[in-house]
Coordinates of C-alpha atoms in Angstrom, one line a residue:
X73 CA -80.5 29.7 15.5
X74 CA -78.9 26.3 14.4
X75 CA -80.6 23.9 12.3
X76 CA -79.8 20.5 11.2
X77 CA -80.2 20.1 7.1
X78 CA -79.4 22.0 4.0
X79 CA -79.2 25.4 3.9
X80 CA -82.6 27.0 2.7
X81 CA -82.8 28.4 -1.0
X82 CA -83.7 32.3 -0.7
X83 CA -87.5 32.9 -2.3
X84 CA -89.1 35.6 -3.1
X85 CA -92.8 35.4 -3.8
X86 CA -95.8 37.8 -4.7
X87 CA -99.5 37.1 -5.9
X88 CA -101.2 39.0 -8.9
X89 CA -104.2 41.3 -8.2
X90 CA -106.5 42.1 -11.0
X91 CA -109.1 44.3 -10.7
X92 CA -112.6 43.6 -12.5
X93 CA -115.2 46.7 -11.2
X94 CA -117.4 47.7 -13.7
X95 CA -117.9 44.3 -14.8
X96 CA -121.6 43.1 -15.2
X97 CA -123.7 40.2 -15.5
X98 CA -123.1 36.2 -14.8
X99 CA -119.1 35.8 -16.3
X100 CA -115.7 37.7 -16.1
X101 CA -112.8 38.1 -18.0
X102 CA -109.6 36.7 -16.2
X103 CA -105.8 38.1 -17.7
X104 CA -103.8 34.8 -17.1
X105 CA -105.2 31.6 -17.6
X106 CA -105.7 29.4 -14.6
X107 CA -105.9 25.8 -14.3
X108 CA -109.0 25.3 -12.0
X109 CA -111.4 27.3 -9.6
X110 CA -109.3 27.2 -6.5
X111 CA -106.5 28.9 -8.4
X112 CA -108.2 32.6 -7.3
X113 CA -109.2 34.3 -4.7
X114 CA -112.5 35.9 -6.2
X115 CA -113.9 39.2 -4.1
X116 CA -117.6 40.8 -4.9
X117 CA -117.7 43.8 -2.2
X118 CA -115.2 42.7 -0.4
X119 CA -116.9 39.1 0.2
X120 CA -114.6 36.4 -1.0
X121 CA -117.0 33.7 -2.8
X122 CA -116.8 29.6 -2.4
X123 CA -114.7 28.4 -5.5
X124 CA -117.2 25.5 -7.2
X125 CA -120.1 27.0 -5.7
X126 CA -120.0 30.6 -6.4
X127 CA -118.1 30.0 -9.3
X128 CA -116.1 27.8 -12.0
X129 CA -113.0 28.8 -13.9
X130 CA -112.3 27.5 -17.4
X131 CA -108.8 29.1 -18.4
X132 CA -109.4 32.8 -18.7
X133 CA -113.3 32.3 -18.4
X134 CA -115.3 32.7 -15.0
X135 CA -118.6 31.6 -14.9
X136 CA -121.4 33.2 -11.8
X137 CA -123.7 31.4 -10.5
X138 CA -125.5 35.0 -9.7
X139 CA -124.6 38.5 -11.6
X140 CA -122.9 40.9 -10.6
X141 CA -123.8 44.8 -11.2
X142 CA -121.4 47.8 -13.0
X143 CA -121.4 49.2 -9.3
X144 CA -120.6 46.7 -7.5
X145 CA -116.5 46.5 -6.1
X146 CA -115.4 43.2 -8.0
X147 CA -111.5 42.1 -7.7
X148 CA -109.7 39.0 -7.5
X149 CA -106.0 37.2 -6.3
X150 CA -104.1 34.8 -8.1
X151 CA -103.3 32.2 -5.9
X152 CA -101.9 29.8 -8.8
X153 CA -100.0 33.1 -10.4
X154 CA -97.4 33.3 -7.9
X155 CA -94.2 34.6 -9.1
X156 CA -91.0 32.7 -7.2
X157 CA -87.3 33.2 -8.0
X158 CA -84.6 31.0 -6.4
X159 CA -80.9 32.0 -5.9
X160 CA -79.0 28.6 -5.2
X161 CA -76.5 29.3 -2.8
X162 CA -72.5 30.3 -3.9
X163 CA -70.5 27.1 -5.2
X164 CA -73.8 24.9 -4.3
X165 CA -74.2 23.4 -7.9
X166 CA -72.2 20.0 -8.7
X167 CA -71.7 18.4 -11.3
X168 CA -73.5 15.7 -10.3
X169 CA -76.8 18.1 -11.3
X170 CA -75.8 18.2 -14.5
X171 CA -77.4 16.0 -17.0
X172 CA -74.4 14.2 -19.5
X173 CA -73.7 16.8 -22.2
X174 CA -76.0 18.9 -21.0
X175 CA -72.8 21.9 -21.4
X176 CA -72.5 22.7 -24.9
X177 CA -69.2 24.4 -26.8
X178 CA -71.9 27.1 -27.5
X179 CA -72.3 27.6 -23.7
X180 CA -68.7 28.1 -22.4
X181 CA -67.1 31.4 -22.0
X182 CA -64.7 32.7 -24.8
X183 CA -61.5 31.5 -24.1
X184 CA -62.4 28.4 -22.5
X185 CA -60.1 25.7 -24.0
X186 CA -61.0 21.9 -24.1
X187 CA -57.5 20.4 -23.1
X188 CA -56.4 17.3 -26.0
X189 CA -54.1 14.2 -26.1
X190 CA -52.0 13.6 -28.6
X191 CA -52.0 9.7 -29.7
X192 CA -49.5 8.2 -31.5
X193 CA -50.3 4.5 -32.9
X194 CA -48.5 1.3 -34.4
X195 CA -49.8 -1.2 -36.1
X196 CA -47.5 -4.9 -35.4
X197 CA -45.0 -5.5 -38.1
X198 CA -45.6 -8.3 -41.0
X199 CA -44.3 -11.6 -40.8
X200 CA -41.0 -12.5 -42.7
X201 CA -41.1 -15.2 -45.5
X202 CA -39.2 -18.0 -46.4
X203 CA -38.4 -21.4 -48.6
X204 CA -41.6 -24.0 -48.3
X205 CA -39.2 -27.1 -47.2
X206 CA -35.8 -27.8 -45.9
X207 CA -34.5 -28.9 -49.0
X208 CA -32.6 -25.6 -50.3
X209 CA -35.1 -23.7 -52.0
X210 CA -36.1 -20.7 -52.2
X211 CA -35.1 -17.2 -50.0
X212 CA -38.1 -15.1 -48.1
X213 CA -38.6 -11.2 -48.2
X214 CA -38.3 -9.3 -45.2
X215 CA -42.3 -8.5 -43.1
X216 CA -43.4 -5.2 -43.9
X217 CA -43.5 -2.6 -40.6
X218 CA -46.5 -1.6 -38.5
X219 CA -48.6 1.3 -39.8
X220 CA -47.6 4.7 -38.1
X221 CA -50.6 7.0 -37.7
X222 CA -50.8 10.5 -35.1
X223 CA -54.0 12.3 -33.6
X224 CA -55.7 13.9 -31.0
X225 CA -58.2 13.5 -29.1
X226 CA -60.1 16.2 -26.4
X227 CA -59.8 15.0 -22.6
X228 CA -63.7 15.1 -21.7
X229 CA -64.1 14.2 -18.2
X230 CA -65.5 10.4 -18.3
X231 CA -65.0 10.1 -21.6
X232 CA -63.3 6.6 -22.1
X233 CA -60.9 4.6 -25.2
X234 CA -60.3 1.6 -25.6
X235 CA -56.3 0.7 -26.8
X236 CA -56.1 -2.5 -28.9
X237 CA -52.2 -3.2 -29.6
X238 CA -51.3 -5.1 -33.1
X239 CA -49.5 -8.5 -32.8
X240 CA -46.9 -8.9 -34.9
X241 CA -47.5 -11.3 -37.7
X242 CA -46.1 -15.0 -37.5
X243 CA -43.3 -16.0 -40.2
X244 CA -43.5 -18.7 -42.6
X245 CA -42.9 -22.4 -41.2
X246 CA -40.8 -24.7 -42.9
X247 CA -42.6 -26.4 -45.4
X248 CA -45.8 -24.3 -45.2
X249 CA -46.8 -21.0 -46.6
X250 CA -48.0 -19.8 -43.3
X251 CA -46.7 -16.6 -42.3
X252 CA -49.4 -14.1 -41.5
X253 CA -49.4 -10.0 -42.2
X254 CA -49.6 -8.1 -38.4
X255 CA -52.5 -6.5 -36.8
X256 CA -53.7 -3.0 -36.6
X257 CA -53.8 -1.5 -33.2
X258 CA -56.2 0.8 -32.4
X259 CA -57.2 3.7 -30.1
X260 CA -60.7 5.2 -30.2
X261 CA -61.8 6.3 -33.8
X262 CA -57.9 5.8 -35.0
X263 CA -56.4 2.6 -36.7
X264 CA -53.4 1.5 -37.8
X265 CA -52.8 -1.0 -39.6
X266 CA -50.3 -4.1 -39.6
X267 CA -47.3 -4.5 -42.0
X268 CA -47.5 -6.9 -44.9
X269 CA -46.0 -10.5 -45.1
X270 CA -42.9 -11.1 -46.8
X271 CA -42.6 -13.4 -50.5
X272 CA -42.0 -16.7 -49.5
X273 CA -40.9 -19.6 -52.3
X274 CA -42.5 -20.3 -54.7
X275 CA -45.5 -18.0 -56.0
X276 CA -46.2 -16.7 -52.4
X277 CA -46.3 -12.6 -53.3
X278 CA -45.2 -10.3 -50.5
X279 CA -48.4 -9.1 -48.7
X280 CA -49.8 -5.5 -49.3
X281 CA -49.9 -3.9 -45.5
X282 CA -49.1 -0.6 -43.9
X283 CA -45.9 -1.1 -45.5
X284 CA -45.6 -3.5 -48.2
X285 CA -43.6 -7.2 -47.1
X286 CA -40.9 -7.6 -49.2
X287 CA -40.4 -10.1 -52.3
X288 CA -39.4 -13.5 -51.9
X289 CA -37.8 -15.7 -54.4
X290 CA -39.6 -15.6 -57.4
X291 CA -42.4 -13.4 -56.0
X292 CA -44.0 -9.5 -56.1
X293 CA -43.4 -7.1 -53.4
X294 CA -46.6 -5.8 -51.0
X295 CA -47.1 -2.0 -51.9
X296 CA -48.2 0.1 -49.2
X297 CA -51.9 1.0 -48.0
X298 CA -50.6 4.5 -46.6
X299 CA -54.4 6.0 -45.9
X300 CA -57.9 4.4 -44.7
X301 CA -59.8 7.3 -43.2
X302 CA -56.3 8.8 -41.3
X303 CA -53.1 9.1 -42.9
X304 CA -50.4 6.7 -42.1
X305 CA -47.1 6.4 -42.8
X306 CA -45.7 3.3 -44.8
X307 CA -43.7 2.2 -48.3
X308 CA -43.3 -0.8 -50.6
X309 CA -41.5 -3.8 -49.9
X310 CA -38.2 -4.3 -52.4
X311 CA -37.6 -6.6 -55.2
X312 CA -35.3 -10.0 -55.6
X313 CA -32.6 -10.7 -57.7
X314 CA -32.9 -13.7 -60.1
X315 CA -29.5 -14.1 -60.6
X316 CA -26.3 -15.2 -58.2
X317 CA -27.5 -16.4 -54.5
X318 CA -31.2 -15.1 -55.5
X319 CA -31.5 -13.1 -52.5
X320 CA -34.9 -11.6 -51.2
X321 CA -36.3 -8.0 -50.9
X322 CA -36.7 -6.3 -47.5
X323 CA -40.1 -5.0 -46.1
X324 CA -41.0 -1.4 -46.6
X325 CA -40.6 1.0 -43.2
X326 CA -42.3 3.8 -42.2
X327 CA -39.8 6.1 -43.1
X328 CA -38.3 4.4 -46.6
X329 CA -39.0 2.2 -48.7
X330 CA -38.1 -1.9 -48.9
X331 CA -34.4 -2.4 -50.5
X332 CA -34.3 -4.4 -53.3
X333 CA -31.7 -7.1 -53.4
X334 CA -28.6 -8.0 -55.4
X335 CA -27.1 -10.8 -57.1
X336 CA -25.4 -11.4 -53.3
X337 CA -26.6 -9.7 -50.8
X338 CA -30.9 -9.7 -49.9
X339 CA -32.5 -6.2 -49.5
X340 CA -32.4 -4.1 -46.5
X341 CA -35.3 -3.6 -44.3
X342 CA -37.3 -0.3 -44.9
X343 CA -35.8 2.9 -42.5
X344 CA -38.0 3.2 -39.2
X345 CA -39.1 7.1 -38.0
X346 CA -37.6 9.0 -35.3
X347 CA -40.2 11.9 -35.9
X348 CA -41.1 11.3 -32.6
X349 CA -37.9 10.3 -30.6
X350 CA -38.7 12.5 -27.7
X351 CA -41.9 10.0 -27.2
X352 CA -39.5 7.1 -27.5
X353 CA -37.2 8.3 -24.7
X354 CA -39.9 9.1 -22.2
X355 CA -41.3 6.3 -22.6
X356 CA -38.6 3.8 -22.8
X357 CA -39.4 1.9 -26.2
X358 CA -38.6 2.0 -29.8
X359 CA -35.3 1.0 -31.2
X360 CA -32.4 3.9 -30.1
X361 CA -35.6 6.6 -31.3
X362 CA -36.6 4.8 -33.7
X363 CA -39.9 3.3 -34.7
X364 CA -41.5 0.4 -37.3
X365 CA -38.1 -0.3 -39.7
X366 CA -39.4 -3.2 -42.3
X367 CA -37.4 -6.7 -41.9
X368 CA -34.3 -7.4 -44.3
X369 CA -34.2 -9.9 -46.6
X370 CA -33.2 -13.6 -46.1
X371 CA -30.3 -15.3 -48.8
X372 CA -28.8 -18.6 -49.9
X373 CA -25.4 -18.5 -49.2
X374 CA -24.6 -14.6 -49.9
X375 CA -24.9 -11.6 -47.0
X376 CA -28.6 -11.7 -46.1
X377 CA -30.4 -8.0 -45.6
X378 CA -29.9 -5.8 -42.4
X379 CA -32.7 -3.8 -40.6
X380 CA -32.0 -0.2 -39.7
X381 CA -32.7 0.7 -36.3
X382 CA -36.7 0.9 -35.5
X383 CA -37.1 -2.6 -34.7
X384 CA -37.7 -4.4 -37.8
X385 CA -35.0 -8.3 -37.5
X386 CA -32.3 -8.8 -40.3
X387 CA -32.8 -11.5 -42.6
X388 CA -30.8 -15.0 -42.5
X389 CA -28.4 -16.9 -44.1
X390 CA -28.2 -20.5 -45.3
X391 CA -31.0 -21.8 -42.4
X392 CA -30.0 -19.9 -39.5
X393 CA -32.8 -19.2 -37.3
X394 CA -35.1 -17.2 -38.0
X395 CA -34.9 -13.2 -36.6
X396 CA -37.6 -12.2 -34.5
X397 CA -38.5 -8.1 -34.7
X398 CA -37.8 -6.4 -31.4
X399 CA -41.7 -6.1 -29.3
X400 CA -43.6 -2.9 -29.5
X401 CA -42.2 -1.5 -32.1
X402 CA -44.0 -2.6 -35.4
X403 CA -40.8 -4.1 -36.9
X404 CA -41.4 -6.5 -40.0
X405 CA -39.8 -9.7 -39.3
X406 CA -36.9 -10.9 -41.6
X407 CA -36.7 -12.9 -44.6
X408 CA -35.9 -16.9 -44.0
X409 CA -32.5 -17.8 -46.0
X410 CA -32.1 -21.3 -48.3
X411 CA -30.9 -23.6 -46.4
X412 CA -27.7 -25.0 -48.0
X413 CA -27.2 -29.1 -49.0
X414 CA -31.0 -29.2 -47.5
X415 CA -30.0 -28.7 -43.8
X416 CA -31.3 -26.0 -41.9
X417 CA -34.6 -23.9 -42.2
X418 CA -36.0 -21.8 -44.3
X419 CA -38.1 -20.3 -42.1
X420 CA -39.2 -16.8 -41.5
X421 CA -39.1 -14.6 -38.3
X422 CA -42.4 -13.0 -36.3
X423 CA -43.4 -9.2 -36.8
X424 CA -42.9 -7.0 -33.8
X425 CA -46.3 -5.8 -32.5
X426 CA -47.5 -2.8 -32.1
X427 CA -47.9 0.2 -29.1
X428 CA -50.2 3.2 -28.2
X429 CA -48.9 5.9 -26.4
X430 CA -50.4 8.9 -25.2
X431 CA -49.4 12.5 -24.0
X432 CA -51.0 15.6 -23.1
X433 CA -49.6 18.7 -21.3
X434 CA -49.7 18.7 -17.7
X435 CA -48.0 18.2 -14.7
X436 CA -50.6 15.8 -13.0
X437 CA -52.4 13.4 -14.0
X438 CA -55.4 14.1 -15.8
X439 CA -57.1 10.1 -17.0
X440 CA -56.0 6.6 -16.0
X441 CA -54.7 3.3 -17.9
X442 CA -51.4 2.4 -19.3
X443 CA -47.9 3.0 -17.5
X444 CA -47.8 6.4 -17.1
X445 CA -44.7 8.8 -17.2
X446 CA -43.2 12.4 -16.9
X447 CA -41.0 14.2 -18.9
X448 CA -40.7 17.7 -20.7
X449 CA -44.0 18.6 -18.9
X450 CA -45.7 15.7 -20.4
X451 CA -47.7 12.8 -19.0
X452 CA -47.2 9.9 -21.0
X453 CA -50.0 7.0 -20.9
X454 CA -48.0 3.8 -22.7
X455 CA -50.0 0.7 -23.7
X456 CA -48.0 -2.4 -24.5
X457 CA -51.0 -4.4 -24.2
X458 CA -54.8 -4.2 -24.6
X459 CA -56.2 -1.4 -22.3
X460 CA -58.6 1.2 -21.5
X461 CA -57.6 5.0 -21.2
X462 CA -59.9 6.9 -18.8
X463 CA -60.2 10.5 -18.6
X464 CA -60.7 11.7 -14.4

């Protein structure tokens, strides 16, 4: 008939007999321990005796208050040794039963494949240098570009990461040796970190950063700090010229180094990466596929240093302003240019920040955060800003 509640579990249940004739004075000899007297059923002729009266139990002991002959028909039941077997019900268990990683690798069936997400990570780009007043000194190396660094990760439902994105790092201020290296972005266990500042006048050493910020006037190139625990791609910053305009070096990319200047012309920014193009498009960002190109040099008067594509900014000229690295791409910013007859700045431009992006095969989603995309059979989970990636 119909009943209101859960569906009972099926039980099967049977008691224990042992059989003790033959047995003689005041104690027996039980096979399975029990926990107290009322945990048998004890029988002397077929008369069942009064547990705590008759009797105590103490494990496998049984003590008699009276004794018992060889003759007489002695037997007892287990009434605490019941057997029971349970049989949930079909597609009954949830996962809500389940205590947290109670379900080992060791448990699943062979063949049983984790899903993963591939993460791609940029640090933000280093800051460009430049003169330290308005007076016509001094030419700045470009910023050195964002650290590149790939993983994976397995999608374990719950499981949660937090994306930190890398700001790009300020340039130098007119007058001040303020221009900063970027910041790493980050994405779990994973890190990459930011590009070095460029050489700023006088004495100010391009900054050592995922790739190296490039020399200023009369200043050292950064080198690049290419692994910390995961490899990352990055290169040196270039060199300046002390001869002609005395143009600056440009900041090291992730896929080439920093060029180093001539007597005219300030060094070109590092070549980006378009290793991963296809992320680039289906997302929308980078620089035409490109990622993290290091800024180009700034100069007095000569040509001032490009920036291949990837989103690192040209140097300047004579005090023009300052060229800012294109956002979310880990571009170093350029190198400040002497301004000529003291008119102008000197300054140098900001650092792009940085992005995480991630990607796994599927055609729905499978976790939450970020803007997420389609393409290629892809989901793409892009963070332009601090967020949290969710697996469902």
């Amino acid at each position: 008939m119909p009943y209101i509640g859960n569906k009972s579990d099926t039980a099967f249940t049977s008691l224990i007999k042992q059989d003790l004739t033959g047995a003689s004075g005041t104690s027996l000899v039980l096979s399975h321990a029990v926990a107290n007297d009322n945990d048998i059923a004890l029988y002397i002729n077929n008369v069942r005796q009064e547990p705590t009266t008759a009797y105590t139990v103490n494990g496998t002991a049984v003590s008699l208050t009276g004794s018992v002959a060889n003759t007489d028909d002695i037997y007892l039941i287990y009434l605490a040794r019941a057997v029971q077997t349970t049989v949930p019900p079909d597609a009954s268990v949830t996962t809500a039963k389940l205590a947290d990683n109670a379900i080992t690798s060791s448990k699943l069936a062979s063949g049983v494949i984790i899903p993963t997400a591939e993460v791609l990570l940029i640090g933000g780009g280093g800051g460009g240098g430049g003169g330290l007043s308005n007076s016509g000194v001094g030419n700045g190396g470009g910023g050195g570009a964002g650290g590149f660094v790939f993983g994976t990760v397995p999608l374990v439902s719950g499981s949660g990461f937090n994306a930190t994105i890398g700001s790009g790092g300020a340039g130098a201020a007119v007058g001040s040796s303020s221009r900063t290296d970027g910041n790493p972005s980050y994405f779990g266990q994973f890190k990459a970190d930011g590009g070095g500042q460029g050489g700023s006048y006088s004495g100010l050493n391009g900054n050592t950063g995922s790739s190296g910020g490039g020399a200023g006037y009369g200043t050292n190139a950064g080198t690049a700090l290419t692994t910390h625990g995961f490899y990352q791609l990055g290169n040196n910053g270039g060199s300046y010229t002390n001869s002609g305009n005395y143009p600056a070096g440009g900041g090291g990319g992730a896929g080439g180094v920093g060029g180093n200047s001539s007597a005219t012309v300030g060094g070109a920014g590092g070549n980006g990466t378009n290793t991963y193009s296809t992320w680039a498009t289906a997302t929308s960002t980078g620089d035409s596929g490109f990622y993290a190109s290091g800024g180009g040099g700034g100069s007095d008067g000569g040509t001032s240093g490009t920036a291949p594509s990837g989103g690192g900014a040209n140097g300047t000229n004579s005090g023009s302003t300052p060229s800012v690295a294109t956002a979310n791409t880990g571009g170093g910013g350029g190198g400040g240019g002497n301004p000529s007859g003291g008119s102008g700045t000197s300054a140098g431009g900001v650092g792009g920040s940085g992005l995480v992006i991630v990607r796994y095969l599927s055609s729905t989603n499978l976790a939450t955060g970020g803007t997420i995309t389609s393409s290629g059979g892809y989901k793409y989970h892009t963070f332009l800003s601090n967020n949290t990636f969710i697996v469902s």
